[in-house]
């Protein structure tokens, strides 16, 4: 949805419509083709609404592109710092020679940053502004380039084709809740569907008499889809939650060395992404009210505290 290229946006929109059709098919089979209990239908509709809401919030929220408010504020702040430095030291730009020298130095620095970015792509860069050779621009720490979207994304985790966008700083919580509520919707679907039940539908399919009139295969398709959804979303939720509690993304999981962002407590790590864990908004796909962080800078563990390592250049696993 927030990709640079029109073709990618079209594919994303098509994918979103397809996934919503699957959601709608499961709801229709449960309520129309089968005959659920009233209590089961109530709980399923609650979790179903939360799952669809979480899906739309994940897909339609800017994950942290350069057009996001946090990135814009970071860019403006850096520009203001540059202007302030020039005002404090006007002699640095008082002559043409100094300007030409500064321009040449800047060009050389950009080339070096591009080369360094390629060589250090798989390394921790805590507290550093890095250079993206694809976007030809600076980016905040923990931001990475997505080849599908064509942009760098704040605290990028991965690109998810099923939501048609990246999972980053601004929609990671919604992605977690998408998996959480989708799992419970699928589980409730399988446990409360009746006439036929999930087991009866599968038994009906395996014992089908091909000489007689074929039974409806809609309940069978619904059971298979619900079971698949439960396995995938349940596993994805547990895996994603474990990374949140360790303050690491899917990209950073491959980096060598100690994680400089892994705070001593799991809950401290989780609060960075999920906000107040005691808030009623925790299980809703809404903003996390993370007032202390904006996704462009993150607190780090002192090097001396990381596994007893000395505060050396290699303690964070940098190249």
Short mmCIF file of C-alpha atoms in Angstrom, two decimals, residues 86-246:
data_model
loop_
_atom_site.label_atom_id
_atom_site.label_comp_id
_atom_site.label_asym_id
_atom_site.label_seq_id
_atom_site.Cartn_x
_atom_site.Cartn_y
_atom_site.Cartn_z
CA UNK A 86 26.27 27.11 10.33
CA UNK A 87 24.97 30.09 12.32
CA UNK A 88 27.33 29.36 15.20
CA UNK A 89 30.33 29.05 12.86
CA UNK A 90 29.69 31.36 9.87
CA UNK A 91 33.39 31.50 9.05
CA UNK A 92 33.21 27.91 7.84
CA UNK A 93 31.14 29.03 4.84
CA UNK A 94 32.52 32.52 4.30
CA UNK A 95 34.61 31.86 1.22
CA UNK A 96 34.07 30.10 -2.08
CA UNK A 97 37.05 27.90 -1.47
CA UNK A 98 35.63 26.62 1.76
CA UNK A 99 32.29 25.87 0.05
CA UNK A 100 33.97 23.94 -2.73
CA UNK A 101 36.04 22.05 -0.23
CA UNK A 102 32.95 21.22 1.80
CA UNK A 103 31.11 20.02 -1.30
CA UNK A 104 33.98 17.79 -2.33
CA UNK A 105 34.25 16.42 1.18
CA UNK A 106 30.53 15.75 1.27
CA UNK A 107 30.65 13.89 -2.04
CA UNK A 108 33.55 11.80 -0.81
CA UNK A 109 31.78 11.09 2.48
CA UNK A 110 28.65 9.99 0.60
CA UNK A 111 30.67 7.55 -1.47
CA UNK A 112 32.33 6.19 1.63
CA UNK A 113 29.02 5.84 3.40
CA UNK A 114 27.55 3.96 0.44
CA UNK A 115 30.49 1.59 0.42
CA UNK A 116 30.35 1.16 4.18
CA UNK A 117 26.63 0.48 4.06
CA UNK A 118 27.11 -2.36 1.60
CA UNK A 119 29.97 -3.90 3.54
CA UNK A 120 28.24 -3.55 6.92
CA UNK A 121 24.71 -4.43 5.91
CA UNK A 122 24.68 -7.44 8.23
CA UNK A 123 26.08 -5.70 11.30
CA UNK A 124 24.76 -3.74 14.25
CA UNK A 125 25.05 0.03 13.87
CA UNK A 126 23.79 1.28 17.26
CA UNK A 127 23.28 5.02 17.56
CA UNK A 128 24.49 5.67 14.01
CA UNK A 129 22.80 7.38 11.10
CA UNK A 130 23.38 5.10 8.12
CA UNK A 131 23.39 5.75 4.39
CA UNK A 132 21.08 3.91 1.99
CA UNK A 133 22.70 3.47 -1.43
CA UNK A 134 19.30 2.66 -2.98
CA UNK A 135 17.45 5.73 -1.66
CA UNK A 136 20.63 7.87 -1.77
CA UNK A 137 19.72 9.36 1.60
CA UNK A 138 20.50 9.16 5.30
CA UNK A 139 18.26 7.03 7.47
CA UNK A 140 17.79 6.56 11.24
CA UNK A 141 19.31 3.67 13.11
CA UNK A 142 17.60 0.29 12.70
CA UNK A 143 15.97 1.46 9.45
CA UNK A 144 16.46 -0.87 6.48
CA UNK A 145 15.64 -0.81 2.80
CA UNK A 146 12.81 -2.95 1.41
CA UNK A 147 13.35 -3.93 -2.22
CA UNK A 148 9.62 -4.67 -2.71
CA UNK A 149 8.39 -1.35 -1.34
CA UNK A 150 11.33 0.68 -2.68
CA UNK A 151 11.70 2.59 0.59
CA UNK A 152 13.61 2.37 3.83
CA UNK A 153 11.39 1.45 6.79
CA UNK A 154 11.81 2.47 10.44
CA UNK A 155 12.79 -0.56 12.57
CA UNK A 156 11.91 -2.83 9.67
CA UNK A 157 11.08 -6.41 10.60
CA UNK A 158 10.15 -7.99 7.27
CA UNK A 159 8.01 -7.57 4.17
CA UNK A 160 4.77 -9.52 4.49
CA UNK A 161 3.13 -10.31 1.12
CA UNK A 162 -0.15 -11.28 2.81
CA UNK A 163 -0.71 -7.75 4.08
CA UNK A 164 0.89 -6.15 1.03
CA UNK A 165 3.35 -4.02 2.98
CA UNK A 166 6.32 -4.09 5.33
CA UNK A 167 6.10 -4.75 9.04
CA UNK A 168 7.90 -1.89 10.72
CA UNK A 169 7.87 0.47 13.68
CA UNK A 170 4.39 1.88 13.06
CA UNK A 171 2.44 -1.35 12.38
CA UNK A 172 4.35 -4.09 14.21
CA UNK A 173 1.91 -4.15 17.12
CA UNK A 174 -1.01 -4.47 14.70
CA UNK A 175 0.76 -7.39 13.02
CA UNK A 176 1.15 -9.17 16.36
CA UNK A 177 -2.54 -8.69 17.10
CA UNK A 178 -3.46 -9.88 13.61
CA UNK A 179 -1.80 -13.21 14.38
CA UNK A 180 -3.19 -13.32 17.92
CA UNK A 181 -6.82 -12.72 16.99
CA UNK A 182 -6.64 -14.81 13.81
CA UNK A 183 -5.41 -17.77 15.86
CA UNK A 184 -8.26 -17.48 18.36
CA UNK A 185 -10.82 -16.99 15.61
CA UNK A 186 -9.61 -20.15 13.88
CA UNK A 187 -9.52 -22.11 17.15
CA UNK A 188 -13.04 -21.04 18.10
CA UNK A 189 -14.21 -21.83 14.56
CA UNK A 190 -12.91 -25.38 14.83
CA UNK A 191 -14.14 -25.97 18.40
CA UNK A 192 -17.66 -24.54 18.10
CA UNK A 193 -18.75 -25.30 14.53
CA UNK A 194 -21.62 -27.80 14.48
CA UNK A 195 -23.92 -29.63 12.08
CA UNK A 196 -21.41 -30.80 11.02
CA UNK A 197 -18.61 -30.47 13.55
CA UNK A 198 -15.02 -30.19 12.38
CA UNK A 199 -14.41 -33.92 12.85
CA UNK A 200 -17.72 -34.86 11.22
CA UNK A 201 -16.89 -32.70 8.20
CA UNK A 202 -13.54 -34.43 7.72
CA UNK A 203 -15.10 -37.85 8.27
CA UNK A 204 -17.82 -37.03 5.75
CA UNK A 205 -15.18 -36.17 3.21
CA UNK A 206 -13.07 -39.30 3.76
CA UNK A 207 -16.06 -41.66 3.73
CA UNK A 208 -17.88 -40.03 0.82
CA UNK A 209 -19.79 -42.46 -1.41
CA UNK A 210 -19.03 -41.42 -4.95
CA UNK A 211 -22.04 -43.32 -6.29
CA UNK A 212 -24.48 -41.18 -4.33
CA UNK A 213 -25.17 -37.48 -4.42
CA UNK A 214 -21.99 -35.72 -3.26
CA UNK A 215 -22.27 -33.88 0.07
CA UNK A 216 -21.41 -30.22 0.36
CA UNK A 217 -17.68 -29.70 0.54
CA UNK A 218 -17.97 -26.20 1.98
CA UNK A 219 -17.64 -27.35 5.62
CA UNK A 220 -14.60 -29.43 4.66
CA UNK A 221 -12.96 -26.46 2.95
CA UNK A 222 -13.80 -24.28 5.96
CA UNK A 223 -12.25 -26.78 8.39
CA UNK A 224 -9.07 -27.13 6.35
CA UNK A 225 -8.67 -23.35 6.02
CA UNK A 226 -9.35 -22.75 9.71
CA UNK A 227 -6.83 -25.42 10.74
CA UNK A 228 -4.21 -23.97 8.39
CA UNK A 229 -4.83 -20.45 9.71
CA UNK A 230 -4.57 -21.65 13.32
CA UNK A 231 -1.22 -23.36 12.74
CA UNK A 232 0.34 -20.50 10.76
CA UNK A 233 -0.90 -17.57 12.84
CA UNK A 234 -0.29 -19.33 16.17
CA UNK A 235 3.28 -20.17 15.24
CA UNK A 236 3.90 -16.71 13.79
CA UNK A 237 2.58 -15.03 16.93
CA UNK A 238 4.83 -17.04 19.25
CA UNK A 239 7.88 -16.45 17.06
CA UNK A 240 7.19 -12.71 16.69
CA UNK A 241 6.50 -12.29 20.40
CA UNK A 242 9.78 -13.96 21.29
CA UNK A 243 11.64 -11.44 19.09
CA UNK A 244 9.72 -8.53 20.62
CA UNK A 245 10.74 -9.69 24.10
CA UNK A 246 14.38 -9.79 22.95
#
